[in-house]
Amino acid sequence: MVKLDKIYTRTGDKGETRLSTGETVPKWHPRVAAYGTVDELNAALGVAALEAKGDMLTALRRIQNDLFDLGADLATPDRGRVLEWTPLRIVEAQVTRLETEIDTMNAVIPPLDSFILPGGSPLSAHLHVARTLCRRAERQMAELAAIPEEPVGAPALAFINRLSDWLFVAGRAANKDGADDIKWVPGANR
């Protein structure tokens, strides 16, 4: 259980932070950058949730919770050391849930015949901002995973990739199932 009774610790005053394993790393470390972007994404979803209702709001709140799971996963690299607790990891069921929801939302949305511009409804615009943050987090996680001594779990990588797809489809769903999508017109302003 998490207990935060003191918000400032002064441990970061010299540009370092601690992972949940106790390991000290610089604040610019690729692992810190990755889970920091996951945190930015979570904040963007909090803004999107202000426009959401019903099932969409429920899904966004669940995803926000899953993003905390992802942050915990990233902050606890599996370096083969024995820990005093079982680290929280993203699991395949979280990926599968996103896939199921993508398929459900997409079933009633007409196929695309053009790329779309981010926007339409306020909720859709917020979801597209979150999607771009999600893509950045995905790039950072993939870059981190490419470093041999910086493991990232396969389910975590799949989750962040699938979430960006979920956010794209949810953005279309928020535009009256694609009816209010703004289509890209190539070369329209030449």
Coordinates of C-alpha atoms in Angstrom, one line a residue:
M1 CA 0.0 0.0 0.0
V2 CA 1.2 3.5 -0.8
K3 CA 1.5 6.0 2.0
L4 CA 2.6 9.5 1.2
D5 CA 2.8 11.7 4.3
K6 CA 5.6 14.0 3.1
I7 CA 5.4 15.3 -0.5
Y8 CA 8.9 16.8 -0.8
T9 CA 12.0 14.8 0.0
R10 CA 14.8 17.0 -1.4
T11 CA 16.3 13.9 -3.0
G12 CA 15.8 15.4 -6.4
D13 CA 17.4 18.8 -5.7
K14 CA 20.7 17.6 -7.3
G15 CA 19.0 16.2 -10.4
E16 CA 18.6 12.6 -9.3
T17 CA 15.7 10.4 -8.4
R18 CA 15.1 6.9 -7.1
L19 CA 13.4 4.1 -8.9
S20 CA 11.1 1.9 -6.8
T21 CA 13.9 -0.6 -6.4
G22 CA 15.9 2.1 -4.5
E23 CA 18.4 2.6 -7.4
T24 CA 19.4 6.2 -7.9
V25 CA 19.3 7.5 -11.5
P26 CA 19.6 10.9 -13.1
K27 CA 16.2 12.6 -13.7
W28 CA 17.0 12.6 -17.4
H29 CA 17.4 8.8 -17.5
P30 CA 15.5 7.2 -20.3
R31 CA 13.5 5.2 -17.8
V32 CA 12.4 8.3 -15.9
A33 CA 11.6 10.0 -19.2
A34 CA 9.4 7.1 -20.2
Y35 CA 7.4 6.9 -17.0
G36 CA 7.3 10.7 -16.9
T37 CA 5.6 10.7 -20.3
V38 CA 3.1 8.1 -19.1
D39 CA 2.3 10.5 -16.3
E40 CA 1.8 13.3 -18.8
L41 CA -0.6 11.0 -20.8
N42 CA -2.5 10.2 -17.6
A43 CA -2.9 13.9 -16.9
A44 CA -4.2 14.5 -20.5
L45 CA -6.7 11.7 -20.0
G46 CA -7.9 13.5 -16.8
V47 CA -8.7 16.5 -18.9
A48 CA -10.4 14.4 -21.5
A49 CA -12.5 12.8 -18.8
L50 CA -14.0 16.2 -18.0
E51 CA -15.8 15.9 -21.4
A52 CA -16.7 12.2 -21.1
K53 CA -19.8 10.5 -19.8
G54 CA -21.1 7.0 -19.3
D55 CA -19.0 4.1 -20.7
M56 CA -16.4 6.4 -22.1
L57 CA -15.8 8.0 -18.7
T58 CA -15.7 4.6 -17.0
A59 CA -13.1 3.4 -19.6
L60 CA -11.0 6.5 -19.3
R61 CA -10.9 6.2 -15.5
R62 CA -9.9 2.5 -15.8
I63 CA -7.2 3.4 -18.3
Q64 CA -5.9 6.1 -16.0
N65 CA -5.5 3.4 -13.3
D66 CA -3.8 1.1 -15.7
L67 CA -1.4 3.9 -16.5
F68 CA -0.4 4.0 -12.9
D69 CA 0.2 0.3 -13.1
L70 CA 2.4 1.0 -16.2
G71 CA 4.3 3.7 -14.3
A72 CA 4.9 1.2 -11.5
D73 CA 6.1 -1.4 -14.0
L74 CA 8.5 1.0 -15.6
A75 CA 9.8 2.3 -12.2
T76 CA 10.7 -1.3 -11.2
P77 CA 13.1 -2.7 -13.8
D78 CA 13.4 -6.5 -13.7
R79 CA 17.2 -6.7 -13.3
G80 CA 17.0 -10.2 -11.7
R81 CA 17.4 -9.1 -8.2
V82 CA 15.2 -10.4 -5.4
L83 CA 12.8 -7.7 -4.1
E84 CA 10.9 -7.7 -0.8
W85 CA 7.7 -7.4 -2.7
T86 CA 6.1 -8.6 -6.0
P87 CA 6.5 -5.9 -8.6
L88 CA 3.3 -4.7 -10.3
R89 CA 3.5 -5.5 -14.0
I90 CA 1.2 -4.9 -16.9
V91 CA -0.4 -8.2 -18.0
E92 CA -1.8 -9.5 -21.2
A93 CA -5.4 -9.2 -19.9
Q94 CA -5.0 -5.4 -19.9
V95 CA -3.9 -5.5 -23.5
T96 CA -6.7 -7.8 -24.5
R97 CA -9.3 -5.5 -22.8
L98 CA -8.1 -2.6 -25.0
E99 CA -8.4 -4.8 -28.1
T100 CA -11.9 -5.9 -27.2
E101 CA -13.0 -2.3 -26.6
I102 CA -11.3 -1.1 -29.8
D103 CA -13.3 -3.8 -31.8
T104 CA -16.5 -2.8 -30.0
M105 CA -16.2 0.9 -30.7
N106 CA -14.9 0.4 -34.3
A107 CA -17.8 -2.0 -35.2
V108 CA -20.2 1.0 -35.5
I109 CA -17.8 3.5 -37.1
P110 CA -17.6 3.6 -40.9
P111 CA -14.1 2.8 -42.3
L112 CA -11.8 5.7 -43.1
D113 CA -11.5 6.9 -46.7
S114 CA -9.1 9.6 -45.7
F115 CA -6.8 10.5 -42.8
I116 CA -8.5 12.7 -40.3
L117 CA -7.4 15.8 -38.5
P118 CA -7.4 15.8 -34.7
G119 CA -10.5 17.6 -33.5
G120 CA -14.2 17.6 -34.1
S121 CA -15.7 17.5 -30.6
P122 CA -13.9 18.8 -27.5
L123 CA -13.7 15.2 -26.2
S124 CA -12.2 14.0 -29.5
A125 CA -9.6 16.8 -29.5
H126 CA -8.5 15.9 -26.0
L127 CA -8.3 12.2 -26.9
H128 CA -6.1 13.0 -29.9
V129 CA -3.8 15.1 -27.7
A130 CA -3.6 12.1 -25.4
R131 CA -3.0 9.8 -28.4
T132 CA 0.1 11.8 -29.4
L133 CA 1.4 11.7 -25.8
C134 CA 0.8 8.0 -25.9
R135 CA 2.8 7.6 -29.1
R136 CA 5.7 9.6 -27.5
A137 CA 5.6 7.3 -24.4
E138 CA 5.6 4.3 -26.8
R139 CA 8.7 5.6 -28.6
Q140 CA 10.5 6.2 -25.3
M141 CA 9.6 2.8 -24.0
A142 CA 10.8 1.2 -27.2
E143 CA 14.1 3.1 -27.0
L144 CA 14.5 2.1 -23.4
A145 CA 13.8 -1.6 -24.2
A146 CA 16.5 -1.4 -26.9
I147 CA 19.1 -0.8 -24.2
P148 CA 20.3 -4.3 -23.1
E149 CA 20.5 -3.4 -19.4
E150 CA 17.1 -1.7 -19.3
P151 CA 14.4 -4.3 -19.6
V152 CA 10.8 -3.4 -20.4
G153 CA 8.2 -6.1 -20.4
A154 CA 6.5 -7.2 -23.6
P155 CA 3.0 -6.7 -22.2
A156 CA 3.9 -3.1 -21.2
L157 CA 5.1 -2.4 -24.8
A158 CA 2.0 -4.0 -26.2
F159 CA -0.3 -2.1 -23.8
I160 CA 1.1 1.3 -24.7
N161 CA 0.9 0.5 -28.5
R162 CA -2.7 -0.7 -28.2
L163 CA -3.6 2.2 -26.1
S164 CA -2.7 4.7 -28.8
D165 CA -5.0 2.7 -31.2
W166 CA -7.7 2.8 -28.5
L167 CA -7.4 6.6 -28.2
F168 CA -7.6 7.0 -32.0
V169 CA -10.8 4.9 -32.2
A170 CA -12.2 6.6 -29.1
G171 CA -11.6 10.0 -30.7
R172 CA -13.7 8.9 -33.7
A173 CA -16.4 7.5 -31.4
A174 CA -16.4 10.9 -29.6
N175 CA -17.1 12.5 -33.0
K176 CA -20.5 10.8 -33.3
D177 CA -18.9 7.6 -34.4
G178 CA -17.0 9.3 -37.2
A179 CA -19.8 11.6 -38.5
D180 CA -18.0 14.7 -37.2
D181 CA -14.5 13.6 -38.1
I182 CA -12.6 16.3 -40.0
K183 CA -11.0 14.8 -43.1
W184 CA -7.6 15.7 -44.4
V185 CA -7.7 17.1 -47.9
P186 CA -4.3 16.6 -49.4
G187 CA -2.9 19.8 -50.9
A188 CA -6.1 21.8 -50.1
N189 CA -4.3 25.0 -49.4
R190 CA -1.8 25.2 -52.2

